[in-house]
């Protein structure tokens, strides 16, 4: 996965000095945005799920009535993040795509306002918008509509930044975005999710009529990914409709998936030596087992480690096939969990199905591992769905460390290019911060792009607007395609002469494939030495 950056002249800024051309598949891009968008809220999802699990236990043992004020208030705390998920995702997805997170949050909140929810609760099906009928629906806890909306918003935001006068962008851009995106979300993006759900429901009913085993296998195997995309909420109403006239087989077949996910979470918890990953797995196990809330496992583990995707498909598919073939049904609406087992009959057959899913998910993960096999050189690394690895980027020079936010270039200061750090150099030499390949050598010599062996795409950019020097004072010692070792000399530059020409020599070290990492953290340095750890990349 390589990023190519080509030099382009610009009169006012170096923000268009290069273009980024990715060879990622469309699926990889979508998964990257999904994983990265959920990463900031995984903790609160897991915490809220744990709170719901605790309330469920307290209610089951009779210590806290579900009609008490304490239960209502604590339940509100546990439900809030799930109910307002479009709002939180609007913020995180927009930020992930380089747009205004607060505008994204408002777009997500717009479909949950009291006025809209009141109409939905009173069974109003449509309202008029400038002569166009708007189909109303309950979009709380949904994911799919807001993802579409944010992808469109990010493109619109980039366009507006180009055509709107800079001094009025602060309020004009949000106003235009809201005028366009909120109606579009209600007119188009929301109904698309509904139609997808209806289509999935038709497929499930067709498969159920033909074969319970086949329907269970398909629904069990796909449920994890329907959940990740938020499409499971469009199928759950079908189960509720079934319960109005009798028992429901849909959730009984899908129930294998959360138990497979919990099995995978426990196996990762037992195997990993990474403290952060162990804590993440632990935070997802109890809510998943007791309340059926497996977001922490789905977004924190399964999306990050491609081998677990295969495991959950196999385990949940087998468990779902068992439940479907044995005629297991749900008698009262619940989210599948250990505490909800009595809601399913025949109970022993149900236990066989979910037990098989749990055991297979656990054993596959524990015995085969959740990461691809690595060479000795890779021991200690973790790897996510894109193949990039946990890695530490070394400093390419000695100098004073400054945050990117202080840089007088909006593209770098806002981390649009990627996360990283800046260094005020003490000498005019750039050394390789990683073992890797030179993927981009700028003709002007003022910047270089390196792809590390761990998959990090590192841009080292010397100075601000130094492209205008047209290569003067820069001496590259490498060419595109060269393999380099950490510490190899890459570029020499005449620092004093560049400053004498009126240019700032602050050097930027940026990870241009930031979206493929959960976190990129600068080490705590005031002055960094060449070859000292500079950035920690978490996958």
Coordinates of C-alpha atoms in Angstrom, one line a residue:
X1 CA 0.0 0.0 0.0
X2 CA 2.0 3.0 -1.2
X3 CA 1.3 6.7 -1.4
X4 CA 2.8 8.7 -4.3
X5 CA 3.3 12.4 -3.8
X6 CA 4.2 14.7 -6.7
X7 CA 5.5 18.3 -6.5
X8 CA 3.2 21.1 -7.6
X9 CA 4.0 24.8 -7.4
X10 CA 1.6 27.1 -5.5
X11 CA 1.9 30.9 -5.0
X12 CA 0.6 31.1 -1.4
X13 CA 1.3 27.8 0.3
X14 CA 3.0 24.5 -0.1
X15 CA -0.3 22.7 0.6
X16 CA -0.5 21.5 -3.0
X17 CA 3.1 20.4 -3.3
X18 CA 2.0 16.8 -3.6
X19 CA -1.0 14.6 -4.3
X20 CA -1.7 11.4 -2.6
X21 CA -2.7 8.5 -4.8
X22 CA -3.7 5.4 -2.9
X23 CA -3.9 1.9 -4.2
X24 CA -6.2 0.7 -1.4
X25 CA -9.3 -1.2 -2.3
X26 CA -12.7 0.5 -1.8
X27 CA -13.4 -2.0 1.0
X28 CA -10.1 -1.1 2.8
X29 CA -11.0 2.6 2.6
X30 CA -14.4 2.1 4.0
X31 CA -13.2 -0.2 6.8
X32 CA -10.5 2.4 7.6
X33 CA -13.0 5.2 8.0
X34 CA -15.3 2.9 10.1
X35 CA -12.6 1.7 12.4
X36 CA -11.0 5.1 12.8
X37 CA -14.4 6.8 13.4
X38 CA -15.4 4.4 16.1
X39 CA -12.0 4.4 17.8
X40 CA -12.6 7.7 19.7
X41 CA -15.9 6.4 21.2
X42 CA -15.0 2.7 21.8
X43 CA -14.3 3.5 25.5
X44 CA -17.7 5.2 26.1
X45 CA -19.5 2.5 24.2
X46 CA -17.9 -0.2 26.3
X47 CA -18.5 1.8 29.5
X48 CA -22.2 2.3 28.6
X49 CA -22.6 -1.3 27.7
X50 CA -21.0 -2.4 31.0
X51 CA -23.5 -0.1 32.9
X52 CA -26.4 -1.6 31.0
X53 CA -25.1 -5.1 31.9
X54 CA -24.8 -4.1 35.6
X55 CA -28.4 -2.8 35.6
X56 CA -29.6 -6.0 33.9
X57 CA -28.0 -8.1 36.7
X58 CA -29.4 -5.8 39.5
X59 CA -32.9 -6.1 38.0
X60 CA -32.7 -9.8 37.5
X61 CA -31.7 -10.5 41.1
X62 CA -34.3 -8.1 42.4
X63 CA -32.0 -5.5 43.9
X64 CA -33.2 -2.7 41.6
X65 CA -36.6 -2.3 40.1
X66 CA -36.8 -1.2 36.5
X67 CA -39.5 1.2 37.6
X68 CA -37.4 3.0 40.2
X69 CA -35.9 6.5 39.7
X70 CA -32.4 5.2 40.1
X71 CA -32.9 2.6 37.4
X72 CA -34.4 5.2 35.0
X73 CA -31.5 7.7 35.5
X74 CA -28.8 5.1 35.3
X75 CA -30.5 3.5 32.3
X76 CA -30.5 6.9 30.6
X77 CA -26.8 7.1 31.2
X78 CA -26.3 3.7 29.6
X79 CA -28.6 4.3 26.7
X80 CA -27.5 7.8 25.7
X81 CA -24.5 7.0 23.6
X82 CA -26.4 4.4 21.7
X83 CA -29.5 6.5 21.1
X84 CA -27.4 9.5 20.0
X85 CA -24.9 7.4 18.1
X86 CA -25.5 9.4 14.8
X87 CA -24.5 12.6 16.6
X88 CA -21.2 11.1 18.0
X89 CA -20.4 9.4 14.7
X90 CA -21.1 12.7 12.8
X91 CA -18.4 14.3 14.9
X92 CA -15.8 11.5 14.6
X93 CA -16.4 10.6 10.9
X94 CA -16.2 14.3 9.9
X95 CA -12.9 14.7 11.8
X96 CA -11.6 11.5 10.3
X97 CA -12.4 12.8 6.8
X98 CA -10.8 16.2 7.5
X99 CA -14.0 18.1 7.8
X100 CA -15.6 20.2 10.7
X101 CA -16.5 17.7 13.4
X102 CA -19.1 20.0 15.0
X103 CA -21.0 20.4 11.7
X104 CA -20.9 16.7 11.3
X105 CA -22.4 16.3 14.8
X106 CA -25.2 18.8 14.1
X107 CA -26.0 16.8 10.9
X108 CA -26.2 13.6 13.0
X109 CA -28.3 15.3 15.7
X110 CA -30.7 16.8 13.2
X111 CA -32.4 13.4 12.6
X112 CA -32.9 13.0 16.3
X113 CA -34.4 16.4 17.3
X114 CA -37.5 16.3 19.5
X115 CA -39.7 17.6 16.7
X116 CA -38.7 14.8 14.4
X117 CA -38.9 12.1 17.1
X118 CA -42.3 13.4 18.2
X119 CA -43.6 13.0 14.6
X120 CA -42.2 9.5 14.4
X121 CA -43.6 8.5 17.8
X122 CA -47.0 9.7 16.7
X123 CA -46.8 7.5 13.6
X124 CA -46.5 10.3 11.1
X125 CA -45.1 8.7 8.0
X126 CA -44.1 11.7 5.8
X127 CA -43.7 15.4 5.9
X128 CA -43.2 17.9 3.0
X129 CA -40.0 19.6 2.1
X130 CA -40.3 22.2 -0.7
X131 CA -42.8 19.9 -2.4
X132 CA -40.8 16.7 -1.8
X133 CA -42.1 14.0 0.5
X134 CA -39.7 13.1 3.4
X135 CA -40.1 9.6 4.8
X136 CA -39.8 9.7 8.5
X137 CA -38.2 7.0 10.6
X138 CA -36.5 6.5 13.9
X139 CA -32.8 6.9 13.2
X140 CA -31.5 6.6 16.8
X141 CA -28.7 4.1 17.1
X142 CA -28.3 3.9 13.3
X143 CA -24.9 4.1 11.5
X144 CA -25.4 3.8 7.8
X145 CA -27.2 7.1 7.0
X146 CA -24.7 9.2 8.9
X147 CA -21.7 7.5 7.2
X148 CA -23.2 8.3 3.7
X149 CA -23.9 11.9 4.9
X150 CA -20.4 12.4 6.2
X151 CA -18.7 11.2 3.0
X152 CA -20.8 13.6 1.0
X153 CA -20.2 16.4 3.6
X154 CA -16.4 15.9 3.5
X155 CA -16.4 16.4 -0.3
X156 CA -18.7 19.4 0.0
X157 CA -16.5 20.9 2.7
X158 CA -13.4 20.6 0.6
X159 CA -15.2 22.3 -2.3
X160 CA -16.5 25.2 -0.2
X161 CA -13.0 25.8 1.2
X162 CA -11.8 26.4 -2.4
X163 CA -14.6 28.7 -3.6
X164 CA -15.7 30.6 -0.5
X165 CA -13.8 33.7 0.6
X166 CA -11.5 32.7 3.5
X167 CA -12.6 35.4 5.9
X168 CA -16.3 34.3 5.9
X169 CA -15.8 30.5 5.7
X170 CA -16.2 30.2 9.5
X171 CA -20.0 30.7 9.3
X172 CA -20.9 30.5 5.6
X173 CA -19.5 27.0 5.1
X174 CA -21.4 25.4 8.0
X175 CA -24.6 27.2 7.0
X176 CA -24.4 25.9 3.4
X177 CA -23.4 22.4 4.6
X178 CA -26.4 22.2 6.9
X179 CA -28.8 23.6 4.3
X180 CA -27.7 20.9 1.8
X181 CA -26.8 17.9 4.0
X182 CA -29.7 17.8 6.6
X183 CA -32.4 17.6 3.9
X184 CA -30.4 15.1 1.9
X185 CA -29.9 12.9 4.9
X186 CA -33.7 12.8 5.6
X187 CA -34.7 12.7 1.9
X188 CA -32.1 10.2 0.6
X189 CA -29.5 8.7 3.0
X190 CA -32.0 7.6 5.7
X191 CA -34.4 6.0 3.3
X192 CA -31.5 4.2 1.6
X193 CA -30.8 2.5 4.9
X194 CA -34.4 1.6 5.3
X195 CA -34.6 0.1 1.8
X196 CA -31.5 -1.9 2.5
X197 CA -33.0 -3.3 5.7
X198 CA -36.2 -4.2 3.9
X199 CA -34.2 -5.9 1.2
X200 CA -32.3 -7.9 3.8
X201 CA -35.5 -8.8 5.5
X202 CA -36.9 -10.2 2.2
X203 CA -33.7 -12.3 1.7
X204 CA -33.9 -13.6 5.3
X205 CA -37.6 -14.6 4.9
X206 CA -36.9 -16.3 1.6
X207 CA -34.0 -18.3 3.1
X208 CA -36.1 -19.2 6.1
X209 CA -38.9 -20.5 3.9
X210 CA -36.4 -22.6 2.0
X211 CA -34.1 -23.9 4.7
X212 CA -33.7 -23.0 8.4
X213 CA -30.1 -24.3 8.3
X214 CA -29.2 -22.1 5.3
X215 CA -30.9 -19.0 6.7
X216 CA -29.2 -19.5 10.1
X217 CA -25.8 -19.9 8.5
X218 CA -26.2 -16.8 6.3
X219 CA -27.7 -14.6 9.1
X220 CA -25.2 -15.8 11.7
X221 CA -22.2 -15.3 9.5
X222 CA -23.3 -11.8 8.3
X223 CA -24.7 -10.4 11.5
X224 CA -21.4 -9.1 12.8
X225 CA -20.9 -7.0 9.7
X226 CA -24.5 -5.9 9.6
X227 CA -24.0 -4.7 13.1
X228 CA -20.8 -2.9 12.2
X229 CA -22.6 -1.0 9.4
X230 CA -25.6 -0.4 11.6
X231 CA -27.9 -2.3 9.3
X232 CA -28.9 -4.8 12.1
X233 CA -31.2 -2.1 13.4
X234 CA -33.2 -2.3 10.1
X235 CA -33.7 -6.1 10.6
X236 CA -34.6 -6.0 14.3
X237 CA -38.0 -4.4 13.5
X238 CA -38.8 -7.5 11.4
X239 CA -38.2 -9.6 14.5
X240 CA -40.5 -7.3 16.5
X241 CA -43.2 -7.7 13.8
X242 CA -42.9 -11.5 14.1
X243 CA -43.3 -11.3 17.9
X244 CA -46.6 -9.5 17.5
X245 CA -48.1 -12.7 16.0
X246 CA -45.9 -15.4 17.6
X247 CA -42.2 -16.3 18.2
X248 CA -39.4 -15.0 16.1
X249 CA -36.6 -17.0 14.5
X250 CA -34.5 -14.1 13.2
X251 CA -32.8 -13.1 16.4
X252 CA -32.4 -16.7 17.5
X253 CA -30.3 -17.3 14.4
X254 CA -28.4 -14.0 14.7
X255 CA -27.7 -14.7 18.4
X256 CA -24.7 -16.9 17.5
X257 CA -22.8 -13.8 16.3
X258 CA -22.4 -12.0 19.7
X259 CA -21.4 -15.2 21.4
X260 CA -18.8 -15.8 18.7
X261 CA -17.6 -12.2 19.2
X262 CA -17.3 -12.7 23.0
X263 CA -15.3 -15.9 22.4
X264 CA -12.9 -14.0 20.2
X265 CA -12.6 -11.2 22.8
X266 CA -11.8 -13.7 25.6
X267 CA -9.1 -15.4 23.4
X268 CA -7.5 -12.1 22.5
X269 CA -7.5 -11.1 26.2
X270 CA -5.7 -14.3 27.1
X271 CA -3.2 -14.2 24.3
X272 CA -2.2 -10.6 23.9
X273 CA 0.7 -9.0 25.8
X274 CA -0.3 -5.5 24.7
X275 CA -1.7 -3.8 27.7
X276 CA -3.9 -1.5 25.7
X277 CA -5.4 -4.3 23.6
X278 CA -5.9 -6.4 26.8
X279 CA -7.8 -3.6 28.4
X280 CA -9.9 -3.1 25.3
X281 CA -10.8 -6.8 25.1
X282 CA -11.6 -6.9 28.8
X283 CA -13.9 -3.8 28.4
X284 CA -15.9 -5.6 25.7
X285 CA -16.2 -9.1 27.3
X286 CA -18.6 -8.4 30.2
X287 CA -21.0 -6.0 28.3
X288 CA -21.0 -8.5 25.4
X289 CA -21.7 -11.5 27.6
X290 CA -24.3 -9.9 30.0
X291 CA -25.9 -7.3 27.7
X292 CA -25.2 -8.3 24.2
X293 CA -23.2 -5.0 23.7
X294 CA -20.2 -6.0 21.6
X295 CA -19.2 -2.7 20.0
X296 CA -15.8 -2.7 21.8
X297 CA -15.0 -6.1 20.4
X298 CA -16.4 -5.4 16.9
X299 CA -14.7 -2.1 16.3
X300 CA -11.7 -2.5 18.5
X301 CA -10.7 -6.1 17.6
X302 CA -12.6 -7.6 14.7
X303 CA -12.2 -4.6 12.4
X304 CA -8.5 -4.3 13.2
X305 CA -7.4 -7.9 12.8
X306 CA -8.6 -9.5 9.5
X307 CA -8.1 -13.1 10.8
X308 CA -10.8 -12.6 13.4
X309 CA -13.2 -11.6 10.6
X310 CA -12.8 -15.1 9.2
X311 CA -13.2 -16.7 12.6
X312 CA -16.4 -14.8 13.4
X313 CA -17.9 -15.8 10.0
X314 CA -17.1 -19.5 10.6
X315 CA -18.2 -19.6 14.3
X316 CA -21.4 -17.5 14.0
X317 CA -22.3 -19.2 10.7
X318 CA -22.1 -22.7 12.4
X319 CA -23.9 -21.5 15.5
X320 CA -26.6 -19.8 13.4
X321 CA -27.1 -22.9 11.2
X322 CA -27.6 -25.0 14.4
X323 CA -30.2 -22.7 15.8
X324 CA -31.9 -22.4 12.4
X325 CA -32.0 -26.1 11.7
X326 CA -33.3 -27.0 15.2
X327 CA -36.1 -24.4 15.1
X328 CA -34.9 -22.2 17.9
X329 CA -37.1 -19.1 18.4
X330 CA -37.2 -16.0 20.6
X331 CA -40.4 -15.5 22.6
X332 CA -39.8 -12.0 24.1
X333 CA -37.6 -9.3 22.5
X334 CA -34.1 -9.3 24.0
X335 CA -30.6 -8.6 22.9
X336 CA -28.8 -11.9 22.9
X337 CA -26.7 -12.4 26.1
X338 CA -26.2 -14.8 28.9
X339 CA -28.9 -13.2 31.0
X340 CA -31.4 -13.3 28.0
X341 CA -31.1 -17.1 27.5
X342 CA -34.5 -17.9 29.1
X343 CA -36.2 -15.8 26.3
X344 CA -35.3 -18.5 23.7
X345 CA -36.9 -22.0 23.2
X346 CA -36.2 -24.8 23.0
X347 CA -33.5 -23.7 25.5
X348 CA -31.2 -26.7 25.3
X349 CA -31.0 -26.5 21.5
X350 CA -30.3 -22.8 21.8
X351 CA -27.5 -23.5 24.2
X352 CA -26.0 -25.9 21.7
X353 CA -26.0 -23.2 19.0
X354 CA -24.6 -20.3 21.0
X355 CA -22.2 -22.6 22.8
X356 CA -20.8 -23.9 19.5
X357 CA -20.4 -20.3 18.2
X358 CA -18.6 -19.2 21.4
X359 CA -16.3 -22.3 21.5
X360 CA -15.4 -22.1 17.8
X361 CA -14.7 -18.4 18.0
X362 CA -12.6 -18.8 21.1
X363 CA -10.6 -21.9 19.9
X364 CA -9.9 -20.5 16.4
X365 CA -8.6 -17.3 17.8
X366 CA -6.6 -18.9 20.7
X367 CA -5.1 -21.7 18.7
X368 CA -4.5 -19.9 15.3
X369 CA -3.9 -16.4 16.6
X370 CA -5.5 -13.1 15.7
X371 CA -2.5 -11.7 13.7
X372 CA -0.8 -13.0 10.5
X373 CA 2.3 -15.0 11.2
X374 CA 5.3 -12.7 11.5
X375 CA 9.0 -13.1 11.0
X376 CA 11.5 -12.8 13.8
X377 CA 12.0 -9.2 12.9
X378 CA 8.4 -8.5 13.4
X379 CA 8.1 -10.0 16.9
X380 CA 6.4 -7.6 19.3
X381 CA 4.4 -5.8 16.5
X382 CA 0.7 -5.9 16.2
X383 CA -1.0 -5.6 12.8
X384 CA -4.4 -4.3 11.8
X385 CA -6.7 -4.9 8.9
X386 CA -4.6 -2.9 6.5
X387 CA -1.3 -4.7 7.3
X388 CA 0.2 -1.7 9.0
X389 CA 1.9 -2.4 12.3
X390 CA 2.5 -0.9 15.6
X391 CA 5.7 1.1 15.2
X392 CA 7.9 3.7 16.6
X393 CA 9.2 6.4 14.2
X394 CA 12.7 7.7 15.1
X395 CA 13.7 11.4 14.8
X396 CA 15.5 12.3 11.6
X397 CA 17.5 15.1 13.2
X398 CA 18.3 16.9 16.4
X399 CA 16.3 19.9 17.3
X400 CA 13.5 21.6 19.2
X401 CA 10.1 19.8 19.0
X402 CA 7.1 21.9 18.2
X403 CA 3.5 20.8 17.6
X404 CA 2.0 20.8 14.1
X405 CA -0.7 23.2 15.3
X406 CA 1.9 26.0 15.5
X407 CA 2.9 25.7 11.9
X408 CA 1.9 28.5 9.6
X409 CA 0.5 26.2 6.9
X410 CA -3.2 25.2 7.4
X411 CA -2.9 21.9 5.6
X412 CA -0.2 20.7 8.1
X413 CA -1.5 22.6 11.1
X414 CA -5.0 21.1 10.8
X415 CA -3.5 17.6 10.3
X416 CA -5.2 17.3 6.9
X417 CA -2.0 15.7 5.5
X418 CA -1.7 13.5 8.6
X419 CA -0.7 13.5 12.2
X420 CA 2.9 14.1 13.2
X421 CA 5.3 16.6 14.7
X422 CA 7.6 19.4 13.7
X423 CA 11.3 20.0 14.6
X424 CA 13.3 23.2 14.5
X425 CA 16.6 21.7 13.3
X426 CA 20.1 22.4 14.7
X427 CA 21.9 21.1 11.6
X428 CA 21.2 20.6 7.9
X429 CA 21.1 16.9 7.7
X430 CA 18.1 14.5 7.4
X431 CA 18.5 10.9 8.4
X432 CA 16.0 8.1 7.7
X433 CA 13.7 7.5 10.7
X434 CA 12.8 4.0 9.6
X435 CA 13.9 1.0 7.6
X436 CA 12.0 1.2 4.4
X437 CA 11.7 2.3 0.7
X438 CA 11.9 5.8 -0.7
X439 CA 8.5 6.0 -2.3
X440 CA 8.7 9.7 -3.3
X441 CA 11.7 11.8 -4.0
X442 CA 10.8 15.4 -4.7
X443 CA 12.7 16.9 -7.6
X444 CA 13.4 20.1 -5.6
X445 CA 15.0 18.0 -2.8
X446 CA 13.0 19.7 0.0
X447 CA 10.9 16.7 0.9
X448 CA 11.0 12.9 0.8
X449 CA 8.4 10.2 1.3
X450 CA 9.3 6.8 2.9
X451 CA 7.2 3.7 3.4
X452 CA 8.5 1.8 6.4
X453 CA 8.7 -2.0 6.6
X454 CA 5.8 -1.7 9.1
X455 CA 3.6 0.1 6.5
X456 CA 3.9 3.7 7.8
X457 CA 4.0 6.3 5.1
X458 CA 6.4 9.0 6.5
X459 CA 6.7 12.4 4.9
X460 CA 9.7 14.5 5.9
X461 CA 9.1 18.1 4.7
X462 CA 12.0 20.6 5.1
X463 CA 10.9 24.2 5.8
X464 CA 7.8 26.2 4.8
X465 CA 7.4 27.3 1.2
X466 CA 10.9 26.0 0.4
X467 CA 9.6 24.5 -2.8
X468 CA 10.0 28.1 -4.2
X469 CA 13.8 27.6 -3.9
X470 CA 13.5 25.1 -6.8
X471 CA 16.1 22.8 -5.3
X472 CA 18.6 25.5 -4.4
X473 CA 20.5 24.6 -1.1
X474 CA 19.2 21.0 -1.1
X475 CA 21.4 17.9 -1.8
X476 CA 19.5 14.6 -1.9
X477 CA 21.5 11.4 -1.3
X478 CA 18.8 9.0 -2.3
X479 CA 16.5 8.4 -5.2
X480 CA 13.0 7.0 -5.6
X481 CA 12.9 3.3 -5.1
X482 CA 16.0 3.1 -2.9
X483 CA 15.9 0.8 0.1
X484 CA 17.2 2.6 3.2
X485 CA 18.0 1.7 6.8
X486 CA 17.1 3.7 9.8
X487 CA 19.9 6.3 10.3
X488 CA 21.0 6.5 6.6
X489 CA 21.6 10.0 5.4
X490 CA 18.8 11.1 3.1
X491 CA 19.2 14.9 2.4
X492 CA 21.6 17.7 3.3
X493 CA 20.5 21.3 3.2
X494 CA 22.3 24.6 3.8
X495 CA 20.2 25.8 6.7
X496 CA 21.8 29.3 7.1
X497 CA 21.5 30.1 3.4
X498 CA 17.8 29.0 3.4
X499 CA 17.1 31.3 6.4
X500 CA 19.0 34.1 4.7
X501 CA 16.6 33.8 1.8
X502 CA 13.8 34.4 4.3
X503 CA 12.5 30.8 4.6
X504 CA 11.6 29.0 7.8
X505 CA 13.6 25.7 8.1
X506 CA 11.2 24.0 10.6
X507 CA 11.0 20.4 9.4
X508 CA 7.7 18.4 9.4
X509 CA 7.5 14.6 10.1
X510 CA 4.0 13.5 9.2
X511 CA 2.4 10.1 8.8
X512 CA 0.3 10.5 5.6
X513 CA -1.6 7.2 6.1
X514 CA -2.8 8.4 9.5
X515 CA -6.3 7.0 8.8
X516 CA -4.9 3.4 9.1
X517 CA -3.9 3.9 12.7
X518 CA -5.9 4.1 15.9
X519 CA -3.6 6.7 17.4
X520 CA -0.4 8.5 16.5
X521 CA 1.3 10.0 19.6
X522 CA 4.3 12.3 19.8
X523 CA 6.9 11.4 22.4
X524 CA 7.4 13.8 25.3
X525 CA 10.4 15.8 24.1
X526 CA 11.4 19.4 24.3
X527 CA 14.7 18.7 22.5
X528 CA 14.9 15.5 20.5
X529 CA 18.2 13.8 19.5
X530 CA 18.6 12.3 16.1
X531 CA 17.6 8.6 16.3
X532 CA 15.5 9.1 19.5
X533 CA 11.9 7.8 19.4
X534 CA 9.7 10.6 18.0
X535 CA 6.3 9.2 17.1
X536 CA 4.4 6.1 18.4
X537 CA 2.0 4.5 16.0
X538 CA -0.9 2.4 17.5
X539 CA -2.9 0.0 15.3

